[in-house]
Amino acid sequence: MPSASSTPPWDVHRLPRAEGRVFLITGGNAGIGYFIAEQLSTTGATVVLGSRDPAKAEAAMASIRSRVPDAHVRAIRLDLADLRSLGAAAESLAVERLDAVVHNAGVALDDPPRRETQDGHEVMFGTNHLGHFALTARLMPLLSAAPAARIVTVGSFAAKSERLDLDDLQSRRDYRPKRTYGRSKLAQMYFGLDLDRRLRALGSPTASVVVHPGGALDSLTPSRPPVHVRTTTARLRAAPAALLVQGKHAGAWPAVRAVLDPAVAGGRLWGPRLFSLRGTPRREAVWSHLTDTAAAARLWDASRDLTGVDPGNPRG
């Protein structure tokens, strides 16, 4: 006979109910963030899209409601490149508690020149890492008010081959867009794992989990007009790639599981099952360079100094 404590395998198409819970997805109006929001909306939870662009947020919410008629979805204006705005963004949630935040939003530049945020930080490092670092500090009171909140950081497979230059985090000396992007995502992943260690040391019930989507292509992503439109030509051209990678709807699965599955513990890395590039979500070994706690501590100290806040300090 099966054990009474056994649970059915995780099914990405049959998510558990989550009525009464509130989830914030940064960059929830497009790409993987949109599909995280759409999938979480099927659980009965309140899903909040954090977006810089109100028009794009409205389009995303209309698309979600067309597929999930009873969806509880709304949006707040969130600009991770403007650190001074993040306190007001957190207040605009207007909730007593936050059950999960998914740090998904990101900037990826393909070409020079190097650009900076209005705070004077290189735009990919400043948005992808420092923005989420500072936002976490602003959200911590709401996360701490939930019984078992989750902070889910969406990293990137592109970070696996990168290494941080702790003496040039802002890429002032040697700026190469693709490398700078990979390093910004690597910094996010360091942060997510180090944050969980710090939360455990404080005895906090909040857990921090790191995920990555594997290989997620627009051309393999189902249409969600006007948020995303896939042409027949693009679908046919991408068909061979589907043997190795997947669409962004599937790239959302590790983050969705990290939010909902009580068996997902903090301080872990989750990604796609097949070669870490495609398939259903599973726990995988933390990449060896992400286990460098000394590098993580140096990054944390630098991020605290650059943002003026500390997510691991209950007093901010």
Short mmCIF file of C-alpha atoms in Angstrom, two decimals:
data_model
loop_
_atom_site.label_atom_id
_atom_site.label_comp_id
_atom_site.label_asym_id
_atom_site.label_seq_id
_atom_site.Cartn_x
_atom_site.Cartn_y
_atom_site.Cartn_z
CA MET A 1 0.00 0.00 0.00
CA PRO A 2 1.25 3.55 -0.67
CA SER A 3 2.44 5.55 2.29
CA ALA A 4 -0.18 7.83 3.84
CA SER A 5 2.36 10.62 3.67
CA SER A 6 3.04 10.18 -0.03
CA THR A 7 2.02 13.01 -2.34
CA PRO A 8 1.25 12.90 -6.05
CA PRO A 9 4.01 14.04 -8.39
CA TRP A 10 4.08 17.71 -9.25
CA ASP A 11 1.91 18.43 -12.27
CA VAL A 12 2.62 21.71 -14.07
CA HIS A 13 -0.90 21.58 -15.53
CA ARG A 14 -2.74 20.92 -12.23
CA LEU A 15 -1.55 23.51 -9.76
CA PRO A 16 -2.68 23.55 -6.12
CA ARG A 17 -5.18 26.15 -4.97
CA ALA A 18 -3.87 29.31 -3.28
CA GLU A 19 -6.92 31.40 -2.40
CA GLY A 20 -6.20 34.23 0.01
CA ARG A 21 -2.52 34.46 -0.89
CA VAL A 22 -0.85 37.42 -2.63
CA PHE A 23 1.99 37.05 -5.13
CA LEU A 24 4.03 39.83 -6.76
CA ILE A 25 5.83 39.17 -10.06
CA THR A 26 8.32 41.78 -11.19
CA GLY A 27 8.23 42.21 -14.95
CA GLY A 28 4.93 40.32 -15.00
CA ASN A 29 3.70 42.02 -18.15
CA ALA A 30 5.89 40.15 -20.66
CA GLY A 31 8.05 37.12 -21.35
CA ILE A 32 8.51 34.51 -18.67
CA GLY A 33 7.08 36.89 -16.07
CA TYR A 34 3.79 37.02 -17.95
CA PHE A 35 3.49 33.23 -17.97
CA ILE A 36 4.39 33.02 -14.28
CA ALA A 37 1.55 35.46 -13.61
CA GLU A 38 -0.89 33.63 -15.90
CA GLN A 39 -0.18 30.26 -14.31
CA LEU A 40 -0.35 31.56 -10.74
CA SER A 41 -3.66 33.27 -11.58
CA THR A 42 -5.25 29.84 -12.10
CA THR A 43 -4.77 29.04 -8.39
CA GLY A 44 -7.20 31.63 -7.03
CA ALA A 45 -4.43 33.77 -5.54
CA THR A 46 -4.20 37.53 -6.00
CA VAL A 47 -1.45 38.13 -8.55
CA VAL A 48 0.18 41.56 -8.79
CA LEU A 49 2.15 42.51 -11.88
CA GLY A 50 5.07 44.86 -11.25
CA SER A 51 5.65 46.85 -14.43
CA ARG A 52 7.29 50.07 -15.62
CA ASP A 53 4.70 50.48 -18.37
CA PRO A 54 1.02 50.82 -17.33
CA ALA A 55 -0.22 50.18 -20.89
CA LYS A 56 1.71 46.91 -21.15
CA ALA A 57 0.47 45.89 -17.72
CA GLU A 58 -3.13 46.52 -18.79
CA ALA A 59 -2.61 44.41 -21.92
CA ALA A 60 -1.14 41.59 -19.85
CA MET A 61 -4.00 41.67 -17.36
CA ALA A 62 -6.56 41.59 -20.19
CA SER A 63 -4.81 38.57 -21.70
CA ILE A 64 -4.77 36.74 -18.36
CA ARG A 65 -8.45 37.49 -17.74
CA SER A 66 -9.36 36.21 -21.20
CA ARG A 67 -7.83 32.83 -20.31
CA VAL A 68 -8.60 32.79 -16.58
CA PRO A 69 -12.01 34.50 -16.27
CA ASP A 70 -12.01 34.47 -12.46
CA ALA A 71 -8.43 35.73 -12.16
CA HIS A 72 -7.63 38.13 -9.32
CA VAL A 73 -4.95 40.17 -11.05
CA ARG A 74 -3.85 43.78 -10.73
CA ALA A 75 -0.74 45.85 -11.35
CA ILE A 76 1.55 48.35 -9.64
CA ARG A 77 4.08 50.65 -11.24
CA LEU A 78 7.54 49.30 -10.54
CA ASP A 79 10.81 50.68 -11.94
CA LEU A 80 13.77 48.71 -10.62
CA ALA A 81 16.18 51.15 -12.25
CA ASP A 82 14.96 53.90 -9.91
CA LEU A 83 15.94 52.86 -6.40
CA ARG A 84 14.28 55.85 -4.76
CA SER A 85 10.89 54.80 -6.13
CA LEU A 86 10.86 51.33 -4.60
CA GLY A 87 9.54 52.33 -1.19
CA ALA A 88 6.48 53.91 -2.79
CA ALA A 89 6.04 50.86 -5.02
CA ALA A 90 5.99 48.57 -2.00
CA GLU A 91 3.43 50.81 -0.28
CA SER A 92 1.24 50.78 -3.39
CA LEU A 93 0.68 47.06 -2.94
CA ALA A 94 -1.76 48.07 -0.19
CA VAL A 95 -1.76 44.62 1.44
CA GLU A 96 -1.14 43.47 4.98
CA ARG A 97 1.12 40.64 3.90
CA LEU A 98 2.89 39.28 0.82
CA ASP A 99 3.11 35.51 0.40
CA ALA A 100 5.67 35.52 -2.41
CA VAL A 101 7.64 37.80 -4.68
CA VAL A 102 9.15 36.51 -7.91
CA HIS A 103 12.20 38.52 -8.93
CA ASN A 104 11.83 38.09 -12.66
CA ALA A 105 12.16 41.51 -14.34
CA GLY A 106 15.35 42.15 -16.22
CA VAL A 107 17.15 44.24 -18.80
CA ALA A 108 19.27 42.59 -21.50
CA LEU A 109 21.24 44.80 -23.89
CA ASP A 110 22.80 43.36 -27.01
CA ASP A 111 25.01 46.22 -28.13
CA PRO A 112 27.23 48.95 -26.69
CA PRO A 113 27.47 51.62 -25.48
CA ARG A 114 27.39 51.11 -21.75
CA ARG A 115 24.40 52.79 -20.11
CA GLU A 116 23.61 53.83 -16.54
CA THR A 117 20.47 54.12 -14.46
CA GLN A 118 19.49 57.48 -13.01
CA ASP A 119 21.21 56.33 -9.82
CA GLY A 120 24.50 56.03 -11.72
CA HIS A 121 24.69 52.22 -11.90
CA GLU A 122 25.39 50.16 -15.02
CA VAL A 123 21.87 49.50 -16.27
CA MET A 124 21.84 45.68 -16.28
CA PHE A 125 23.59 45.25 -12.94
CA GLY A 126 21.61 48.16 -11.50
CA THR A 127 18.22 46.87 -12.64
CA ASN A 128 18.56 43.10 -12.54
CA HIS A 129 20.51 42.83 -9.29
CA LEU A 130 20.57 46.07 -7.31
CA GLY A 131 16.91 46.83 -8.03
CA HIS A 132 15.78 43.45 -6.72
CA PHE A 133 18.17 43.66 -3.77
CA ALA A 134 16.66 47.00 -2.73
CA LEU A 135 13.09 45.93 -3.48
CA THR A 136 13.49 42.92 -1.19
CA ALA A 137 14.44 45.22 1.67
CA ARG A 138 11.32 47.33 1.05
CA LEU A 139 9.10 44.24 0.90
CA MET A 140 10.54 42.43 3.91
CA PRO A 141 7.95 43.72 6.43
CA LEU A 142 5.14 42.40 4.21
CA LEU A 143 6.94 39.10 3.60
CA SER A 144 7.63 38.69 7.31
CA ALA A 145 3.90 39.13 8.01
CA ALA A 146 3.09 36.00 5.97
CA PRO A 147 3.35 32.62 7.72
CA ALA A 148 5.81 31.10 5.21
CA ALA A 149 6.65 33.58 2.45
CA ARG A 150 8.80 32.80 -0.57
CA ILE A 151 11.33 35.01 -2.33
CA VAL A 152 11.96 33.45 -5.74
CA THR A 153 14.85 34.75 -7.81
CA VAL A 154 14.79 33.95 -11.52
CA GLY A 155 18.38 33.52 -12.64
CA SER A 156 19.65 32.48 -16.05
CA PHE A 157 21.48 29.55 -17.58
CA ALA A 158 23.71 32.25 -19.12
CA ALA A 159 25.14 32.81 -15.65
CA LYS A 160 26.54 29.28 -15.42
CA SER A 161 29.59 30.11 -17.52
CA GLU A 162 30.18 33.54 -15.96
CA ARG A 163 32.21 34.61 -12.94
CA LEU A 164 31.82 37.85 -11.00
CA ASP A 165 34.53 40.47 -11.08
CA LEU A 166 34.06 41.79 -7.57
CA ASP A 167 36.43 44.66 -8.29
CA ASP A 168 34.42 45.76 -11.34
CA LEU A 169 30.77 44.96 -10.60
CA GLN A 170 29.66 47.94 -12.70
CA SER A 171 31.68 46.88 -15.78
CA ARG A 172 33.46 50.22 -15.93
CA ARG A 173 36.80 48.79 -17.09
CA ASP A 174 35.64 46.14 -19.55
CA TYR A 175 32.06 46.34 -20.76
CA ARG A 176 30.74 43.56 -23.00
CA PRO A 177 26.91 43.46 -23.07
CA LYS A 178 26.33 39.70 -23.10
CA ARG A 179 28.91 39.09 -20.40
CA THR A 180 27.62 41.97 -18.29
CA TYR A 181 24.09 40.55 -18.58
CA GLY A 182 25.26 37.07 -17.52
CA ARG A 183 27.13 38.54 -14.57
CA SER A 184 24.10 40.58 -13.50
CA LYS A 185 22.02 37.38 -13.43
CA LEU A 186 24.81 35.58 -11.58
CA ALA A 187 24.78 38.37 -8.99
CA GLN A 188 21.03 37.84 -8.57
CA MET A 189 21.57 34.13 -7.98
CA TYR A 190 24.32 34.75 -5.44
CA PHE A 191 21.95 37.13 -3.68
CA GLY A 192 19.06 34.68 -3.61
CA LEU A 193 21.18 31.94 -2.03
CA ASP A 194 22.95 34.25 0.42
CA LEU A 195 19.63 35.77 1.43
CA ASP A 196 18.34 32.36 2.46
CA ARG A 197 21.42 31.75 4.62
CA ARG A 198 20.84 35.07 6.35
CA LEU A 199 17.13 34.40 6.85
CA ARG A 200 17.93 31.01 8.39
CA ALA A 201 20.41 32.65 10.78
CA LEU A 202 17.63 35.04 11.89
CA GLY A 203 15.19 32.17 12.40
CA SER A 204 12.88 33.65 9.77
CA PRO A 205 10.07 31.52 8.28
CA THR A 206 10.61 33.27 4.93
CA ALA A 207 12.53 31.18 2.39
CA SER A 208 14.60 32.32 -0.59
CA VAL A 209 14.78 30.02 -3.62
CA VAL A 210 16.71 30.42 -6.88
CA VAL A 211 15.38 29.11 -10.20
CA HIS A 212 16.31 29.36 -13.85
CA PRO A 213 14.18 28.78 -16.96
CA GLY A 214 16.71 26.83 -19.03
CA GLY A 215 16.54 27.67 -22.70
CA ALA A 216 13.35 29.66 -23.33
CA LEU A 217 12.69 31.06 -26.80
CA ASP A 218 10.00 33.41 -28.07
CA SER A 219 9.66 31.26 -31.20
CA LEU A 220 8.58 28.27 -29.08
CA THR A 221 6.22 30.32 -26.93
CA PRO A 222 2.45 30.12 -27.58
CA SER A 223 0.77 33.34 -28.67
CA ARG A 224 -0.85 35.62 -26.13
CA PRO A 225 -1.89 38.61 -28.23
CA PRO A 226 -1.10 41.43 -27.86
CA VAL A 227 1.49 40.45 -25.23
CA HIS A 228 3.19 37.95 -27.53
CA VAL A 229 2.34 36.89 -31.07
CA ARG A 230 4.08 33.89 -32.62
CA THR A 231 3.86 33.59 -36.38
CA THR A 232 3.51 30.26 -38.16
CA THR A 233 6.83 30.88 -39.88
CA ALA A 234 8.61 31.42 -36.56
CA ARG A 235 7.04 28.28 -35.11
CA LEU A 236 8.13 26.12 -38.04
CA ARG A 237 11.66 27.51 -38.07
CA ALA A 238 12.03 26.86 -34.35
CA ALA A 239 10.65 23.31 -34.44
CA PRO A 240 14.09 21.59 -34.47
CA ALA A 241 15.20 23.65 -31.46
CA ALA A 242 12.34 22.17 -29.42
CA LEU A 243 14.45 19.03 -29.01
CA LEU A 244 16.79 20.99 -26.73
CA VAL A 245 14.98 24.10 -25.49
CA GLN A 246 11.43 25.28 -24.83
CA GLY A 247 9.05 28.24 -24.84
CA LYS A 248 8.70 30.85 -22.15
CA HIS A 249 5.48 29.26 -20.88
CA ALA A 250 7.57 26.24 -19.87
CA GLY A 251 10.41 28.45 -18.67
CA ALA A 252 7.95 29.74 -16.05
CA TRP A 253 7.44 26.31 -14.47
CA PRO A 254 10.41 26.30 -12.04
CA ALA A 255 9.38 29.68 -10.59
CA VAL A 256 5.74 28.65 -10.28
CA ARG A 257 6.71 25.48 -8.44
CA ALA A 258 9.05 27.43 -6.15
CA VAL A 259 6.13 29.69 -5.18
CA LEU A 260 3.55 26.97 -4.63
CA ASP A 261 5.18 23.69 -3.64
CA PRO A 262 5.66 23.42 0.14
CA ALA A 263 8.31 20.75 -0.47
CA VAL A 264 10.63 23.30 -2.13
CA ALA A 265 13.12 24.35 0.54
CA GLY A 266 15.04 27.62 0.71
CA GLY A 267 18.62 27.85 -0.43
CA ARG A 268 18.04 25.47 -3.35
CA LEU A 269 18.33 25.76 -7.13
CA TRP A 270 15.56 24.59 -9.46
CA GLY A 271 15.54 24.34 -13.24
CA PRO A 272 14.22 22.24 -16.13
CA ARG A 273 14.61 18.48 -15.92
CA LEU A 274 16.28 17.69 -19.26
CA PHE A 275 19.91 18.87 -19.38
CA SER A 276 18.78 21.94 -17.37
CA LEU A 277 17.41 23.31 -20.64
CA ARG A 278 13.85 22.01 -21.05
CA GLY A 279 11.15 20.00 -19.33
CA THR A 280 9.35 19.91 -16.03
CA PRO A 281 10.98 21.54 -12.98
CA ARG A 282 13.33 19.69 -10.69
CA ARG A 283 15.87 20.47 -8.03
CA GLU A 284 19.43 20.54 -9.32
CA ALA A 285 22.81 20.83 -7.66
CA VAL A 286 23.83 24.39 -6.89
CA TRP A 287 26.48 25.40 -9.40
CA SER A 288 29.94 25.15 -7.90
CA HIS A 289 30.81 28.85 -8.20
CA LEU A 290 27.56 29.78 -6.44
CA THR A 291 28.75 27.95 -3.33
CA ASP A 292 31.48 30.57 -2.78
CA THR A 293 30.13 32.17 0.39
CA ALA A 294 33.05 34.61 0.62
CA ALA A 295 32.21 36.03 -2.81
CA ALA A 296 28.53 36.16 -1.85
CA ALA A 297 29.36 38.12 1.30
CA ARG A 298 31.50 40.63 -0.63
CA LEU A 299 28.72 41.08 -3.16
CA TRP A 300 26.18 41.59 -0.37
CA ASP A 301 28.32 44.26 1.30
CA ALA A 302 28.86 46.07 -1.99
CA SER A 303 25.14 45.91 -2.82
CA ARG A 304 24.21 47.25 0.61
CA ASP A 305 26.62 50.15 0.17
CA LEU A 306 25.35 50.93 -3.35
CA THR A 307 21.65 50.82 -2.42
CA GLY A 308 21.71 52.06 1.16
CA VAL A 309 19.49 49.21 2.38
CA ASP A 310 20.01 45.72 3.78
CA PRO A 311 17.39 43.00 3.10
CA GLY A 312 18.94 40.79 5.77
CA ASN A 313 18.57 43.37 8.53
CA PRO A 314 15.12 43.55 10.13
CA ARG A 315 15.75 47.25 10.78
CA GLY A 316 16.66 47.90 7.08
#
